[in-house]
Structure formats: structure tokens, C-alpha cells
Coordinates of C-alpha atoms and ligand atoms in Angstrom, one line a residue:
M1471 CA -2.0 -14.0 10.0
T1472 CA 1.4 -15.6 9.5
Q1473 CA 3.9 -12.8 9.9
P1474 CA 7.3 -12.9 8.4
T1475 CA 9.7 -14.4 10.9
A1476 CA 12.8 -12.2 10.5
S1477 CA 13.8 -8.9 9.0
H1478 CA 15.5 -10.1 5.8
F1479 CA 15.1 -12.9 3.3
I1480 CA 18.4 -13.9 1.7
N1481 CA 19.6 -16.9 -0.1
G1482 CA 16.2 -18.7 0.2
E1483 CA 15.7 -18.2 4.0
Y1484 CA 14.8 -15.7 6.7
V1485 CA 17.9 -14.0 8.2
E1486 CA 18.0 -11.8 11.3
D1487 CA 20.7 -9.4 12.4
T1488 CA 19.8 -7.3 15.3
N1489 CA 23.0 -5.2 15.0
G1490 CA 21.1 -3.0 12.5
A1491 CA 19.0 0.0 13.6
P1492 CA 15.5 -1.1 14.7
I1493 CA 12.6 -0.1 12.6
D1494 CA 9.2 -0.3 14.3
V1495 CA 6.3 -1.3 12.1
I1496 CA 3.2 0.7 13.0
Y1497 CA -0.4 -0.2 12.2
P1498 CA -1.8 3.1 10.8
A1499 CA -5.3 2.4 12.1
T1500 CA -4.3 2.4 15.7
G1501 CA -0.7 3.7 16.0
A1502 CA 0.2 0.4 17.7
I1503 CA 3.6 -1.2 17.0
I1504 CA 2.9 -4.5 15.4
A1505 CA 6.4 -5.7 14.5
R1506 CA 10.1 -4.7 14.6
V1507 CA 12.6 -5.2 11.9
Y1508 CA 16.3 -4.3 11.8
S1509 CA 18.0 -2.2 9.1
A1510 CA 20.5 -4.1 7.0
T1511 CA 24.1 -3.9 8.2
S1512 CA 27.0 -4.0 5.8
D1513 CA 27.2 -7.8 6.5
I1514 CA 23.6 -8.3 5.5
I1515 CA 24.1 -6.2 2.3
E1516 CA 27.2 -8.3 1.4
H1517 CA 25.4 -11.5 2.1
A1518 CA 22.5 -10.5 -0.2
V1519 CA 24.7 -9.3 -3.0
N1520 CA 26.9 -12.5 -2.9
S1521 CA 23.9 -14.8 -2.8
A1522 CA 22.3 -13.0 -5.8
L1523 CA 25.5 -13.1 -7.8
N1524 CA 26.1 -16.8 -7.0
A1525 CA 22.6 -17.8 -8.2
Q1526 CA 22.0 -15.5 -11.2
K1527 CA 24.1 -17.2 -13.9
A1528 CA 22.6 -20.7 -13.5
W1529 CA 19.1 -19.1 -13.5
A1530 CA 19.8 -17.2 -16.7
R1531 CA 20.9 -20.5 -18.3
L1532 CA 17.5 -22.1 -17.8
S1533 CA 15.1 -21.9 -20.6
G1534 CA 12.6 -19.0 -20.4
T1535 CA 9.8 -21.6 -20.1
E1536 CA 11.5 -23.2 -17.0
R1537 CA 11.9 -19.8 -15.4
G1538 CA 8.3 -18.8 -16.3
R1539 CA 6.9 -22.0 -14.7
V1540 CA 8.3 -21.0 -11.3
L1541 CA 6.7 -17.5 -11.6
Q1542 CA 3.4 -19.0 -12.6
R1543 CA 3.5 -21.4 -9.7
A1544 CA 4.1 -18.5 -7.3
A1545 CA 1.1 -16.7 -8.8
I1546 CA -1.1 -19.7 -8.0
I1547 CA 0.2 -19.8 -4.4
M1548 CA -0.4 -16.1 -4.0
R1549 CA -4.0 -16.3 -5.2
E1550 CA -4.6 -19.2 -2.8
R1551 CA -3.2 -17.1 0.1
N1552 CA -5.0 -13.9 -1.0
R1553 CA -6.8 -13.4 2.2
E1554 CA -3.8 -13.9 4.4
L1555 CA -1.7 -11.6 2.3
S1556 CA -4.4 -9.0 2.2
V1557 CA -4.6 -8.9 6.0
L1558 CA -0.8 -8.4 6.1
E1559 CA -1.1 -5.6 3.4
T1560 CA -3.8 -3.9 5.5
Y1561 CA -1.6 -4.1 8.7
D1562 CA 1.4 -2.8 6.7
T1563 CA -0.4 0.1 5.0
G1564 CA -3.7 0.7 6.7
K1565 CA -5.5 0.3 3.4
P1566 CA -9.0 -1.2 3.9
M1567 CA -9.6 -4.9 3.3
S1568 CA -12.3 -3.9 0.8
E1569 CA -9.3 -2.8 -1.4
T1570 CA -6.5 -5.2 -0.4
L1571 CA -8.6 -8.3 -1.0
Y1572 CA -9.1 -7.3 -4.6
V1573 CA -6.0 -5.3 -5.6
D1574 CA -2.7 -6.1 -3.9
A1575 CA -1.8 -9.8 -3.9
T1576 CA -4.1 -10.2 -6.9
S1577 CA -2.2 -7.6 -9.1
A1578 CA 1.1 -9.0 -7.8
A1579 CA -0.1 -12.5 -8.9
D1580 CA -1.1 -11.0 -12.3
A1581 CA 2.5 -9.7 -12.7
L1582 CA 4.0 -13.1 -11.8
E1583 CA 1.5 -14.9 -14.2
Y1584 CA 2.0 -12.5 -17.0
F1585 CA 5.8 -12.3 -17.0
G1586 CA 5.9 -16.0 -16.3
G1587 CA 4.0 -16.5 -19.5
L1588 CA 6.3 -14.1 -21.5
A1589 CA 9.5 -15.6 -20.2
G1590 CA 9.6 -18.3 -22.9
S1591 CA 9.2 -15.7 -25.7
I1592 CA 12.1 -13.5 -24.8
T1593 CA 14.2 -13.9 -28.0
G1594 CA 16.5 -12.0 -30.3
E1595 CA 16.2 -11.7 -34.1
H1596 CA 18.0 -13.0 -37.2
I1597 CA 19.3 -10.2 -39.5
P1598 CA 20.3 -11.3 -43.1
L1599 CA 23.2 -9.4 -44.6
S1600 CA 25.0 -9.3 -48.0
E1601 CA 27.1 -12.1 -49.4
G1602 CA 25.4 -14.7 -47.2
N1603 CA 26.7 -13.1 -44.0
W1604 CA 24.2 -12.7 -41.2
A1605 CA 23.8 -11.5 -37.7
Y1606 CA 21.6 -12.4 -34.8
T1607 CA 20.8 -10.7 -31.5
R1608 CA 20.5 -12.3 -28.1
R1609 CA 18.3 -10.7 -25.4
E1610 CA 20.4 -11.3 -22.3
A1611 CA 19.8 -10.7 -18.6
L1612 CA 21.4 -7.6 -17.1
G1613 CA 22.6 -9.5 -14.0
L1614 CA 21.8 -8.1 -10.5
C1615 CA 18.9 -5.8 -10.3
V1616 CA 17.9 -3.7 -7.3
G1617 CA 14.3 -2.8 -6.6
I1618 CA 13.5 0.0 -4.2
G1619 CA 9.8 0.4 -3.2
A1620 CA 7.4 3.1 -1.9
W1621 CA 5.0 2.4 0.9
N1622 CA 1.6 2.6 -0.9
Y1623 CA 1.5 -0.8 -2.7
P1624 CA 4.2 -2.9 -1.1
T1625 CA 3.2 -6.3 -2.4
Q1626 CA 2.4 -5.0 -5.9
I1627 CA 5.6 -3.1 -6.2
A1628 CA 7.7 -6.1 -5.1
C1629 CA 6.2 -8.1 -7.9
W1630 CA 6.0 -5.4 -10.6
K1631 CA 9.8 -5.2 -10.3
G1632 CA 10.6 -8.8 -9.3
A1633 CA 8.5 -10.6 -11.9
P1634 CA 10.0 -9.1 -15.1
A1635 CA 13.5 -9.1 -13.6
L1636 CA 13.3 -12.9 -12.9
A1637 CA 11.6 -13.7 -16.2
C1638 CA 14.6 -12.2 -18.0
G1639 CA 17.1 -14.2 -16.0
N1640 CA 18.2 -11.6 -13.5
A1641 CA 18.6 -11.8 -9.7
M1642 CA 16.9 -9.2 -7.5
I1643 CA 17.6 -7.5 -4.2
F1644 CA 14.4 -5.6 -3.1
K1645 CA 14.4 -3.0 -0.4
P1646 CA 10.9 -2.1 0.7
S1647 CA 10.1 1.3 2.2
E1648 CA 10.9 1.3 5.9
T1649 CA 7.2 2.3 6.5
T1650 CA 5.9 -1.0 5.0
P1651 CA 8.6 -3.6 5.4
L1652 CA 6.5 -6.8 5.8
C1653 CA 4.8 -7.7 2.5
A1654 CA 7.8 -8.1 0.3
L1655 CA 9.1 -10.7 2.7
K1656 CA 6.1 -12.9 2.0
V1657 CA 6.6 -12.4 -1.7
A1658 CA 10.2 -13.8 -1.3
E1659 CA 8.9 -16.7 0.8
I1660 CA 6.3 -17.6 -1.8
L1661 CA 8.7 -17.5 -4.7
V1662 CA 11.0 -20.0 -2.9
E1663 CA 8.1 -22.2 -2.1
A1664 CA 7.2 -22.1 -5.8
G1665 CA 10.7 -23.4 -6.7
L1666 CA 12.8 -20.3 -7.2
P1667 CA 16.4 -21.3 -6.5
A1668 CA 17.9 -19.6 -3.4
G1669 CA 19.5 -16.2 -3.8
L1670 CA 17.5 -15.0 -6.8
Y1671 CA 15.0 -12.8 -4.9
N1672 CA 16.3 -11.3 -1.7
V1673 CA 14.6 -8.7 0.5
I1674 CA 16.6 -6.5 2.9
Q1675 CA 15.3 -3.8 5.1
G1676 CA 16.5 -0.3 5.7
L1677 CA 16.1 3.4 5.2
G1678 CA 17.4 5.5 2.3
D1679 CA 21.0 4.7 3.3
V1680 CA 20.6 1.0 2.6
G1681 CA 19.0 1.9 -0.8
A1682 CA 21.9 4.2 -1.5
A1683 CA 24.5 1.6 -0.6
L1684 CA 22.8 -0.8 -3.1
V1685 CA 22.6 1.8 -5.8
S1686 CA 26.3 2.7 -5.5
D1687 CA 27.5 -0.9 -5.4
P1688 CA 29.5 -1.6 -8.6
R1689 CA 28.2 -5.2 -8.7
V1690 CA 24.6 -4.0 -9.3
D1691 CA 23.6 -3.6 -12.9
K1692 CA 20.2 -2.0 -12.7
V1693 CA 18.1 0.0 -10.3
S1694 CA 14.3 0.3 -10.4
L1695 CA 12.8 2.9 -8.0
T1696 CA 9.3 3.7 -7.1
G1697 CA 9.4 6.8 -5.0
S1698 CA 9.3 10.6 -5.0
V1699 CA 11.0 12.9 -7.5
P1700 CA 13.6 14.1 -5.0
T1701 CA 14.7 10.5 -4.2
G1702 CA 14.5 9.7 -7.9
R1703 CA 17.0 12.5 -8.7
K1704 CA 19.5 11.2 -6.2
V1705 CA 19.1 7.5 -7.2
Y1706 CA 19.2 8.3 -11.0
A1707 CA 22.4 10.4 -10.5
A1708 CA 24.1 7.7 -8.4
A1709 CA 23.2 5.0 -10.9
A1710 CA 24.3 7.2 -13.9
S1711 CA 27.7 7.7 -12.4
Q1712 CA 28.3 3.9 -13.0
M1713 CA 26.2 3.8 -16.2
K1714 CA 23.6 1.5 -14.6
H1715 CA 20.3 0.8 -16.2
V1716 CA 17.4 2.6 -14.4
T1717 CA 13.6 2.6 -14.2
M1718 CA 12.2 5.5 -12.3
E1719 CA 8.5 5.5 -11.3
L1720 CA 8.1 8.8 -9.5
G1721 CA 5.4 11.2 -8.4
G1722 CA 2.8 13.2 -10.2
K1723 CA 0.2 16.0 -10.1
S1724 CA -2.0 14.6 -12.8
P1725 CA -4.9 16.5 -14.4
L1726 CA -8.4 15.1 -14.7
V1727 CA -10.4 17.1 -17.2
I1728 CA -14.2 17.0 -17.1
F1729 CA -16.1 18.6 -20.0
D1730 CA -19.7 19.7 -19.7
D1731 CA -21.0 17.0 -22.1
A1732 CA -19.6 14.2 -19.9
D1733 CA -21.8 11.9 -18.0
L1734 CA -22.0 13.5 -14.6
E1735 CA -22.3 10.4 -12.5
N1736 CA -19.4 8.7 -14.2
S1737 CA -17.3 11.9 -14.0
V1738 CA -17.9 12.1 -10.2
S1739 CA -17.0 8.4 -9.9
G1740 CA -13.8 9.0 -11.8
A1741 CA -12.9 12.0 -9.7
I1742 CA -13.6 10.0 -6.5
L1743 CA -11.5 7.0 -7.7
A1744 CA -8.8 9.4 -8.8
N1745 CA -8.5 11.1 -5.4
F1746 CA -9.7 9.0 -2.6
Y1747 CA -8.9 5.3 -3.4
S1748 CA -6.1 4.1 -1.0
T1749 CA -6.9 7.3 0.9
G1750 CA -5.4 9.3 -1.9
Q1751 CA -2.0 7.6 -1.7
V1752 CA -1.7 6.7 -5.4
C1753 CA 1.0 8.2 -7.6
S1754 CA -1.1 8.5 -10.7
N1755 CA -4.0 10.2 -9.0
G1756 CA -5.8 13.0 -10.9
T1757 CA -5.5 15.5 -8.2
R1758 CA -6.1 18.6 -10.3
V1759 CA -9.7 18.2 -11.4
F1760 CA -10.5 20.7 -14.1
V1761 CA -14.3 21.0 -14.5
Q1762 CA -15.9 23.0 -17.3
K1763 CA -17.8 26.0 -16.0
G1764 CA -21.2 24.9 -17.2
I1765 CA -21.3 21.8 -14.9
L1766 CA -19.2 23.0 -12.0
D1767 CA -22.0 23.6 -9.5
A1768 CA -23.8 20.3 -10.4
F1769 CA -20.4 18.5 -10.2
L1770 CA -19.6 19.8 -6.7
K1771 CA -23.1 19.1 -5.4
R1772 CA -23.1 15.5 -6.6
L1773 CA -19.5 15.0 -5.4
T1774 CA -20.4 16.2 -1.9
E1775 CA -23.4 13.9 -1.8
R1776 CA -21.3 10.9 -2.9
L1777 CA -18.5 11.7 -0.4
D1778 CA -21.1 11.5 2.4
L1779 CA -21.3 7.8 1.5
A1780 CA -17.7 7.1 2.4
V1781 CA -17.4 4.5 5.1
I1782 CA -14.4 5.6 7.2
G1783 CA -13.3 3.2 9.9
D1784 CA -11.5 0.0 10.9
P1785 CA -9.7 -1.2 7.7
Q1786 CA -10.2 -4.8 8.8
D1787 CA -13.9 -4.4 8.6
E1788 CA -14.8 -5.2 5.0
S1789 CA -17.5 -2.6 4.8
T1790 CA -14.9 0.2 5.4
N1791 CA -13.9 1.9 2.1
F1792 CA -11.7 4.7 3.4
G1793 CA -8.9 4.0 5.8
P1794 CA -6.1 6.0 7.6
M1795 CA -3.0 7.6 6.1
V1796 CA 0.0 5.3 6.1
S1797 CA 1.8 7.2 8.8
E1798 CA 1.7 10.1 11.2
R1799 CA 4.3 11.8 9.0
Q1800 CA 2.1 11.5 5.9
L1801 CA -1.0 12.6 7.9
D1802 CA 0.9 15.8 8.9
I1803 CA 1.9 16.5 5.3
V1804 CA -1.8 16.3 4.3
L1805 CA -2.9 18.5 7.2
S1806 CA -0.3 21.1 6.3
Y1807 CA -1.6 21.2 2.7
I1808 CA -5.1 21.6 3.9
E1809 CA -3.9 24.7 5.9
K1810 CA -2.1 26.0 2.8
G1811 CA -5.2 25.5 0.7
K1812 CA -7.2 27.7 3.2
A1813 CA -4.4 30.3 3.6
E1814 CA -4.0 30.7 -0.2
G1815 CA -7.7 31.4 -0.7
A1816 CA -9.2 28.1 -1.9
R1817 CA -12.8 27.3 -0.9
L1818 CA -13.1 24.3 1.4
V1819 CA -16.1 22.3 0.1
T1820 CA -16.0 19.3 2.3
G1821 CA -13.7 17.6 4.8
G1822 CA -10.6 19.4 6.0
N1823 CA -10.1 17.9 9.4
R1824 CA -8.2 15.1 11.2
I1825 CA -10.6 12.6 12.5
A1826 CA -10.5 12.4 16.3
G1827 CA -9.4 9.1 18.0
V1828 CA -6.6 6.6 17.4
G1829 CA -5.0 6.2 14.0
Y1830 CA -3.9 8.5 11.3
Y1831 CA -7.3 9.4 9.8
V1832 CA -8.2 12.6 7.9
Q1833 CA -11.5 13.4 6.1
P1834 CA -11.7 13.1 2.4
T1835 CA -11.2 16.8 1.5
V1836 CA -12.3 18.9 -1.5
F1837 CA -11.2 22.4 -2.3
A1838 CA -13.0 24.4 -5.1
D1839 CA -12.0 27.8 -6.6
V1840 CA -8.4 26.5 -6.8
T1841 CA -6.1 28.5 -9.0
D1842 CA -3.1 27.2 -10.9
D1843 CA -0.5 29.0 -8.7
M1844 CA -1.7 27.6 -5.4
S1845 CA 0.5 25.0 -3.6
I1846 CA -2.3 22.4 -3.6
A1847 CA -2.5 22.7 -7.4
R1848 CA 1.3 22.6 -8.0
E1849 CA 2.7 20.1 -5.4
E1850 CA 2.1 16.4 -4.9
V1851 CA 0.2 16.0 -1.6
F1852 CA -0.2 12.2 -1.7
G1853 CA -3.3 12.1 0.4
P1854 CA -7.1 12.6 0.1
L1855 CA -7.1 16.2 -1.1
M1856 CA -8.9 17.0 -4.3
S1857 CA -8.3 20.4 -6.0
V1858 CA -11.2 21.5 -8.3
L1859 CA -10.3 24.1 -10.9
S1860 CA -12.8 25.5 -13.4
F1861 CA -12.1 26.2 -17.1
E1862 CA -13.8 27.6 -20.2
N1863 CA -12.5 25.8 -23.3
E1864 CA -10.3 23.1 -24.6
D1865 CA -7.2 25.1 -25.6
E1866 CA -7.1 26.8 -22.3
V1867 CA -7.4 23.6 -20.3
I1868 CA -4.7 21.8 -22.3
G1869 CA -2.2 24.6 -21.6
R1870 CA -3.0 24.6 -17.9
A1871 CA -3.1 20.8 -17.6
N1872 CA 0.4 20.6 -19.1
A1873 CA 1.9 23.5 -17.0
T1874 CA 3.6 21.2 -14.5
E1875 CA 6.9 19.5 -14.1
F1876 CA 5.2 16.2 -13.7
G1877 CA 3.7 13.9 -16.4
L1878 CA 2.6 10.6 -14.9
A1879 CA -1.1 10.4 -15.9
A1880 CA -4.0 12.4 -17.3
G1881 CA -7.8 11.8 -17.6
V1882 CA -10.5 13.2 -19.8
F1883 CA -14.3 12.8 -19.4
T1884 CA -16.3 13.8 -22.4
A1885 CA -19.0 12.3 -24.7
D1886 CA -17.2 13.7 -27.7
L1887 CA -14.8 11.0 -28.9
S1888 CA -12.9 13.2 -31.3
R1889 CA -12.2 15.7 -28.5
A1890 CA -11.1 12.9 -26.2
H1891 CA -8.5 11.8 -28.7
R1892 CA -7.4 15.4 -29.4
M1893 CA -6.9 15.9 -25.7
V1894 CA -4.9 12.7 -25.4
D1895 CA -2.7 13.8 -28.3
A1896 CA -2.0 17.1 -26.5
L1897 CA -1.6 16.0 -22.9
D1898 CA 2.0 15.4 -21.6
A1899 CA 1.5 12.1 -19.7
G1900 CA 2.8 8.6 -19.7
T1901 CA -0.7 7.1 -19.2
C1902 CA -4.0 8.7 -20.3
F1903 CA -7.6 7.6 -19.4
I1904 CA -10.7 8.3 -21.5
N1905 CA -13.9 8.2 -19.4
S1906 CA -12.0 6.2 -16.9
Y1907 CA -9.2 6.6 -14.3
N1908 CA -6.4 4.7 -12.6
D1909 CA -6.7 1.4 -14.5
A1910 CA -3.3 -0.4 -14.3
P1911 CA -3.6 -3.9 -15.8
V1912 CA -0.3 -5.7 -16.2
E1913 CA -0.7 -5.9 -20.0
V1914 CA -0.4 -2.2 -20.4
P1915 CA 2.8 -0.1 -20.0
F1916 CA 2.9 2.1 -16.9
G1917 CA 5.2 5.1 -16.3
G1918 CA 5.7 8.8 -16.6
V1919 CA 7.2 11.5 -18.8
K1920 CA 8.9 14.7 -17.7
M1921 CA 9.9 14.5 -13.9
S1922 CA 7.5 11.6 -13.3
G1923 CA 10.0 9.1 -14.5
V1924 CA 12.1 7.1 -16.9
G1925 CA 11.2 3.7 -18.4
R1926 CA 8.1 1.7 -18.2
E1927 CA 6.8 -1.0 -15.9
N1928 CA 4.4 -3.8 -16.9
S1929 CA 3.7 -5.1 -20.4
K1930 CA 6.2 -6.3 -22.9
A1931 CA 8.0 -2.9 -22.5
A1932 CA 9.2 -4.0 -19.1
I1933 CA 11.2 -6.9 -20.7
L1934 CA 13.2 -4.3 -22.6
H1935 CA 14.1 -2.6 -19.3
Y1936 CA 15.3 -5.8 -17.6
S1937 CA 17.4 -7.2 -20.5
Q1938 CA 20.0 -6.1 -22.9
L1939 CA 20.9 -6.9 -26.5
K1940 CA 24.0 -8.6 -27.7
S1941 CA 24.6 -8.5 -31.5
V1942 CA 26.5 -11.4 -33.0
F1943 CA 27.9 -11.0 -36.5
V1944 CA 28.6 -14.2 -38.5
R1945 CA 30.8 -14.3 -41.6
M1946 CA 30.2 -17.2 -44.0
G1947 CA 33.1 -16.6 -46.4
D1948 CA 36.7 -15.7 -46.1
M1949 CA 37.9 -12.6 -44.3
E1950 CA 39.1 -9.7 -46.4
S1951 CA 41.8 -7.4 -45.0
P1952 CA 43.9 -4.5 -46.4
F1953 CA 47.2 -6.3 -46.3
Ligands
NDP112 P1 10.5 8.2 -1.1 O1 11.0 8.8 -2.4 O2 10.7 8.9 0.1 O3 11.1 6.7 -0.9 C1 11.1 5.7 -1.9 C2 12.1 4.6 -1.6 O4 13.4 5.1 -1.8 C3 12.0 4.2 -0.1 O5 12.2 2.8 0.0 C4 13.1 5.0 0.5 O6 13.6 4.4 1.7 C5 14.2 4.9 -0.6 N1 15.2 5.9 -0.6 C6 15.2 7.2 0.0 N2 16.3 7.8 -0.2 C7 17.1 7.0 -1.0 C8 18.4 7.1 -1.5 N3 19.2 8.2 -1.4 N4 18.9 6.1 -2.3 C9 18.2 5.0 -2.4 N5 16.9 4.8 -1.9 C10 16.4 5.8 -1.2 O7 9.0 7.9 -1.5 P2 7.8 7.4 -0.5 O8 8.2 6.1 0.1 O9 7.5 8.5 0.4 O10 6.6 7.1 -1.5 C11 5.8 8.1 -2.0 C12 6.3 8.6 -3.3 O11 6.4 7.6 -4.3 C13 5.4 9.7 -3.9 O12 6.1 10.8 -4.4 C14 4.7 8.9 -5.1 O13 4.3 9.7 -6.1 C15 5.7 8.0 -5.5 N6 5.1 6.8 -6.1 C16 5.3 6.6 -7.5 C17 4.7 5.6 -8.1 C18 4.9 5.4 -9.5 O14 4.7 4.2 -10.0 N7 5.1 6.4 -10.3 C19 3.8 4.6 -7.4 C20 3.8 4.9 -5.9 C21 4.4 5.9 -5.4 P3 12.9 4.8 3.1 O15 11.6 5.4 2.8 O16 12.8 3.5 3.7 O17 13.8 5.7 3.8

């Protein structure tokens, strides 16, 4: 594996500054320190901001096709290096190679390819007016965008933010989560190799204070955060005080509703995917699994049988399909919720324990007899903990599914198509799945309602969030004035 060679990537090259606070990078499968980066000092932040500002205007003046060509070249390089990037992603996050080989660099490449393709079609419109007058609109870059990432999909998040920002003619400074600082550096390296001019995509390391310094910098025009609701509140407030554009991709406690006419095997597959993929560390997970009373026992029986097939172990071994938690801190959070589940009266069906040995492993865990008021039904755990709740009828489950401050995603399994669409109409969520769960192709908008966020990533919608309209009025005849 070729590791990044320094902490930061600014103005087209790796930059080191050991005056910043050290951040150890820990491999979650063993607890071993595999790298050390240094938090950005004020000099590093200044260097990144100045490099981005110097490069942005000339980039915005290129045609969209020229910008898009660079992104598409980066997508090709990323696919060629998929294995190397997947190994790094696995070291950064602990997610098994059986996932990273198929999801991380590949979905990042999808974003570069898709937004590279769209770049040439970012246009305004012509608006005819009376007396031969007319107006036109220009869709212009915002300027300097800041991306702040969570730790669960570091390569993907770096590209979900970077690709549309660059396609629209912006520059970006990306701050990864301090838990997973490595992957975004490789994204920056590849973009430059693909021909991106220096200064347009910079990566700087740091904790929340570095993110906060970027958000409050008056030279920054937009902030896109993937993170928790508490961080989202702070970042949104800071950005609002300077009227910056924002995209907030925040947490969730999404409902997955399984009706008794649903295909049992597919429903169990959906529930497993919605709770245990990436060891449960997915924002849109359907962690409140509402199962209609008639199939509850059969569902739990089949779910338990299927969970016995999980291959828990070394994430570098491609037969492993369930890895460790990203960090000891996140492991402790999950263990504390398991204790709360037991203490508040939920029935532990399977799992519930830390796995002995090195690394931050916890068993895939299922609680049944969960009620709406329990902590494990109300709060985001962000780990492999499934809460199974039972319900009688459609109206009841809609009310209960929506009784949350979050609104990121929702899923429905049923054989009744009319009911599926009635449910989707009634559910408060940014993304809904019918007889499926957690698909996130780049062509489809992704984002939440209520406390789960503001704005949308991916799809043509993302272009609207990384650009702004200028209206231009053109008078063809003489001016009229009152005197
Ligand atoms: P956090 O909210 O703790 O952190 C997110 C990022 O924000 C990190 O890079 C963090 O830095 C940074 N940060 C923290 N405080 C500030 C601040 N005051 N100003 C600017 N930046 C700040 O989230 P996690 O990293 O723990 O990620 C898990 C969360 O992300 C979950 O709640 C999950 O639901 C959500 N998420 C949402 C997704 C979505 O698309 N909706 C996708 C994936 C995750 P650092 O951590 O380095 O201190």
C-alpha cells in the first residue's frame, strides 16, 4: 500500500507541519498505530485558503467540458487503483475488504465520472420579456467551498463533496474526520495526477477546531458537512452568521417497516443490510425495524439463523464480511447502548457482547420487544444494534415511524404496491426504499428532512447546491425615466 506521505495536501503537493497537534491513526482491527498526522496550524489553514483562492477564478473560467474531463480522468485512475485504495480505506476505517473493494473508491469514482459528465451542461436560461427585452441567467461558481467529513466513508465523502464542487468551478478545502485522515489525501493526489490545477482541492487535517476555523473564515463561501446532528447545529449556526451556503448530511434513526405479506427472505436481507453493513456505521441505516405481528416470530427466527452466517474477523481477509468498529470510542458507545437496551427492558435476541481479543469488535446485536420510548429506539447508536418493534396496522406504524426528530431514510417491505406508495407518501424521510434498503447511486439525490439535514448530495440537485444564479436583464430599446 502506498501511504500518503504527509499530513496535508495543499496547492498540488504534500505539505507537513509538525507544529500541529499529533493525531495517531489507529487500525481498528488491531488497535495498532499505523500512521501519525498533524493537525493544521493557522499557517497551514492560511496556506490552504490562499492556494484555493488563487486557483479558483481561472478554473471557473474554463469550459465545463474542460473541467469535466479532469474529473473523468481522475475517475479512471481511481478505478485502476481500486485495490490499493480499498486497502487504505480498510486500514483507515476497519471496514472489510469485501466491502471496500466494491463500494468506496468505486462510488467515489462514480461521483467523479457523473459530475465530470454533467459539468458541460451547467447552464442558465433565456427569459423573453415584453418589448423585445430579455434576460438570461448564469449559473456561477460559489467560490471557496469547505467539505467536512465523517469517518465512515472517507473516500466516498471526499468525492461526493469534491466532485460537484469542482464541476461547478469552485475550489475546495476538505477536512476529513480525525479518526480517518488518510483516504482523502489519496483523492487529492489522484485529482492532481489527472490534471487538476494546483490549489483547487486541498486536504487539511484536524479536529473540530480546524473545521470551525474554516467555517468561520469570511473567505469561505459554502460549507458541506457530513456528521452528527450536534455538530450540524454548530456548523449551520456559524455558517448562517455569515450567510454562507450550506449542505448538512446528518444523522438518522430511520424506520424499516416490514408488513406480513412481504417476502420473508428479502425482508431479512433488507434488515441485515440496513443494520450490519459497515458494522452498522451508516447514517441512513434502518435501525428501528417495525415488524407486523403476524410474521414477528418467523422474522426473528430467520434473522437469527442468517446472523450466524456472519464472518467476523480480519478485515483484510476477503471472506470476512463483518469488521470492527471504527474506534474504541465508538465501540464504547455501542456497548453502552447494549446495556441501556437491557436495563430498559428490551429482549436480547442475539449478540450483545464485545468480542475478546485485539481490535474493536462487537457482535451483531438484535433486541426484540423494543418500545418507542426506549433509548435504543430513539437515539442514533451508529453501530450494529438492531431494534425490532412490533406493530398491528398501517396507520399505527406510520405515526410511530414518524415520531422522531430525524428524517434521513425509511424503508417498506410489502407485496402490496399501493400500500408501498401510500407509506412512502406518509413517511417523513429524504430517501425511501420499497422492497430494498440503502441504495445510494450517484444519479439519485441523497439527504434528509427534519434534523437529518439540509440540501441534497449527488444527482443534478447537487449542482444547485454548489452554484448560484446571476440574473442579467437586457434592454433592447431606449431607457424610460420619470424626468
Ligand atoms: P461528528 O459530527 O462528530 O464529526 C463530523 C465532522 O465534523 C468531523 O470531521 C469533525 O471533526 C468535524 N467537527 C466537529 N466539530 C466541529 C465544529 N464545531 N466545526 C466544524 N467541524 C466540526 O460526526 P462523526 O465523525 O462522529 O460521524 C458520525 C455521524 O455522522 C453520525 O451521526 C452519522 O449519522 C453522521 N453521518 C451522516 C451521513 C449523512 O450523509 N447523512 C453519512 C455518514 C455519517 P473531528 O471528528 O475530527 O473532531
